[in-house]
Amino acid sequence: MPERIPVVEKILSANDRLALENRAKIDAAGLFSINIMASPGAGKTSLIEQTVRALGKKYRIGMINGDILTSLDADRAAAAGAVAVQINTGGDCHLDAVMLHSALNQLDLNNLDLLIIENVGNLICPAEFRLGTHKNVIVASIPEGDDKPHKYPSMYRGADVLILNKIDLLPYVPFRMDFFRQGVEVLNPGVTQLNLSCSSGEGLAAWYTWLESNLTLKNG
Ligand code: MG
Ligand code: ZN
């Protein structure tokens, strides 16, 4: 009997091959790159805006935004000072390595230090598609609730750093930090968790430190 490879597996391995090409291209330009994933409304774009405002004078920052239809988020990043490229996925609920591959061609990578990818707001399939970036950044937020790591394990398992945003809302929203942490620890023991608020600014300094230590490693 012929061996049957499920279609999904085939698609993923083609994706992974292209992700490796993307990585080679990014590395050749000496960039540090992150893939930011989160549910809609967790604060990906706000985090990017704050980051570009804080570090944009010191580092040249490029941003690639995946959105189903609009360029609202890329516009916000551009207004903050990033070089922004928009990918409209035309209904797809995640970015894949093919989409990133064509977006990379639209940026002068040699003139950048940091590349930020804002994935489509979705806690499910973005976790399955490698893009070729160096680190996965997951943004969770207080109003989403404390059960998200329990409900979306593959997203949390793949995080290199976990940001918990909107901590200024803790007094107003029921959120059991212990229950959230328990869920994270089972999936991703010891992962760096940064609690912060993009609107009050609390905790952002630790995020910039994380980013800068990676940038220094990469850019020397
Ligand atoms: Mg956004
Ligand atoms: Zn999807």
XYZ file of C-alpha atoms and ligand atoms in Angstrom:
222
model
C 0.000 0.000 0.000
C 1.396 3.435 -0.915
C 2.337 5.658 1.958
C -0.170 8.421 2.387
C 0.977 11.776 3.643
C -1.889 13.870 4.943
C -2.370 17.104 2.986
C -1.941 19.248 6.073
C 1.477 17.719 6.733
C 2.550 18.403 3.153
C 1.488 22.034 3.406
C 3.343 22.421 6.694
C 6.589 20.939 5.432
C 6.521 23.204 2.357
C 5.908 26.071 4.748
C 8.823 25.045 6.959
C 11.201 24.904 3.998
C 10.285 28.441 3.033
C 10.538 29.534 6.674
C 14.165 28.381 6.598
C 14.748 30.491 3.491
C 13.195 33.475 5.225
C 15.446 32.921 8.211
C 18.534 32.765 6.013
C 17.558 36.040 4.382
C 16.931 37.740 7.731
C 20.202 36.412 9.140
C 22.152 37.513 6.082
C 20.976 41.063 6.755
C 21.952 40.778 10.435
C 18.465 41.502 11.715
C 16.746 40.399 14.882
C 13.130 39.428 14.162
C 10.066 38.636 16.235
C 6.652 37.189 15.420
C 3.988 38.748 17.640
C 0.902 36.594 18.096
C -2.223 37.201 20.159
C -5.993 37.215 20.088
C -7.671 40.264 18.506
C -7.566 43.254 20.831
C -4.805 42.002 23.157
C -2.635 44.978 22.240
C -0.171 43.833 19.561
C -0.312 47.101 17.657
C -0.173 49.194 20.831
C 2.927 47.291 21.924
C 4.525 47.885 18.518
C 3.674 51.604 18.611
C 5.199 52.010 22.065
C 8.270 50.023 21.039
C 8.845 52.102 17.917
C 8.438 55.325 19.911
C 10.865 54.157 22.593
C 13.550 52.499 20.468
C 13.004 53.949 17.000
C 15.721 56.571 17.378
C 18.313 54.019 18.396
C 17.360 51.182 16.033
C 15.910 51.051 12.558
C 12.655 49.174 12.871
C 10.669 47.456 10.137
C 7.183 46.135 10.670
C 5.163 43.655 8.654
C 1.509 43.502 9.513
C -0.813 40.651 8.687
C -4.426 41.660 8.530
C -7.405 40.065 6.860
C -8.591 43.246 5.166
C -7.302 46.592 6.401
C -4.025 48.471 6.809
C -5.081 50.264 10.000
C -2.387 48.623 12.142
C 0.430 49.103 9.631
C -0.624 52.765 9.388
C -0.313 53.138 13.161
C 3.176 51.590 13.157
C 4.220 53.818 10.259
C 2.902 56.885 12.070
C 5.035 55.905 15.081
C 8.101 55.805 12.829
C 8.506 52.242 11.567
C 8.978 51.205 7.953
C 5.730 49.286 7.533
C 4.589 46.716 4.998
C 1.032 45.477 4.869
C 0.013 41.917 4.026
C -3.681 41.466 3.441
C -4.330 37.772 3.822
C -7.604 37.962 1.896
C -9.514 36.060 4.537
C -6.767 33.788 5.841
C -6.638 33.821 9.615
C -2.835 33.498 9.939
C 0.400 34.464 8.234
C 2.507 31.780 6.612
C 6.069 31.645 5.337
C 4.981 32.323 1.736
C 3.321 35.578 2.711
C 6.331 36.638 4.747
C 8.649 35.698 1.894
C 6.980 38.163 -0.461
C 6.741 40.868 2.197
C 10.483 40.576 2.893
C 11.122 41.507 -0.719
C 9.402 44.825 -0.121
C 11.794 45.870 2.645
C 15.404 46.988 2.453
C 16.529 44.504 5.108
C 20.107 45.769 5.134
C 18.834 49.089 6.396
C 17.034 47.630 9.414
C 18.063 46.385 12.860
C 14.777 44.984 14.090
C 11.940 43.354 12.192
C 8.585 43.041 13.915
C 5.887 40.833 12.431
C 2.367 41.441 13.672
C 0.480 38.232 12.979
C -3.288 38.025 12.411
C -5.207 38.230 15.689
C -5.984 34.575 16.383
C -4.856 32.134 19.079
C -5.121 28.989 16.954
C -3.423 28.547 13.580
C -0.692 31.241 13.676
C 1.045 28.883 16.133
C 1.213 26.148 13.472
C 2.935 28.162 10.744
C 6.604 28.935 11.216
C 7.619 32.140 9.497
C 11.387 32.072 9.934
C 11.584 34.731 12.642
C 13.901 34.319 15.649
C 11.472 34.579 18.547
C 7.776 34.133 19.172
C 6.194 36.803 21.333
C 2.731 36.036 22.689
C 0.645 38.931 23.967
C -2.079 37.995 26.437
C -4.220 40.559 28.193
C -6.192 40.814 31.409
C -9.674 41.316 29.845
C -9.316 38.108 27.772
C -9.447 36.100 30.967
C -7.115 33.811 32.877
C -8.137 30.609 31.086
C -6.439 31.268 27.737
C -3.288 29.160 28.319
C -5.557 26.288 29.333
C -7.656 26.637 26.173
C -4.989 27.412 23.537
C -2.042 25.197 24.479
C -0.093 25.215 21.207
C 0.069 28.998 21.152
C 1.402 29.153 24.698
C 3.738 26.199 24.224
C 5.543 27.992 21.386
C 6.143 31.284 23.209
C 9.703 32.502 23.739
C 8.408 35.390 25.768
C 4.932 35.941 27.154
C 3.638 39.448 27.621
C 0.643 39.994 29.854
C -0.774 43.345 28.794
C -3.367 45.701 30.329
C -2.335 44.995 33.925
C -3.760 48.425 34.763
C -7.175 46.734 34.438
C -6.472 44.133 37.155
C -8.493 45.999 39.813
C -11.577 46.024 37.570
C -11.621 42.610 35.911
C -11.675 39.189 37.565
C -8.348 37.559 36.676
C -6.682 34.851 38.765
C -2.974 35.321 38.185
C -2.255 31.941 39.836
C -4.586 30.086 37.492
C -3.082 31.837 34.465
C 0.488 31.047 35.614
C -0.421 27.415 36.323
C -1.630 27.014 32.751
C 1.524 28.609 31.377
C 3.903 26.595 33.577
C 2.493 23.257 32.458
C 2.987 24.120 28.785
C 6.084 26.236 28.848
C 7.958 25.942 32.123
C 10.118 28.910 33.008
C 9.076 31.049 30.032
C 9.799 34.739 30.599
C 6.585 36.532 31.496
C 6.490 40.303 31.355
C 3.509 41.995 32.946
C 2.906 45.435 31.533
C 0.449 48.035 30.357
C 0.819 49.743 26.998
C -1.552 52.483 28.118
C -0.037 53.346 31.530
C 3.506 52.450 30.471
C 4.047 50.303 33.578
C 6.422 47.391 32.921
C 7.395 48.463 29.400
C 11.016 49.039 30.437
C 11.501 45.294 31.040
C 10.205 44.571 27.537
C 12.649 47.051 26.005
C 15.452 45.436 28.007
C 14.519 41.980 26.674
C 14.396 43.321 23.135
C 17.650 45.241 23.413
C 19.551 42.311 24.867
C 18.494 40.245 21.843
C 19.333 43.093 19.464
C 22.781 43.420 20.961
C 23.436 39.699 20.540
C 22.356 39.917 16.921
C 23.826 43.229 15.836
C 26.984 43.025 17.954
Mg -3.238 44.977 15.633
Zn -5.499 30.404 10.052
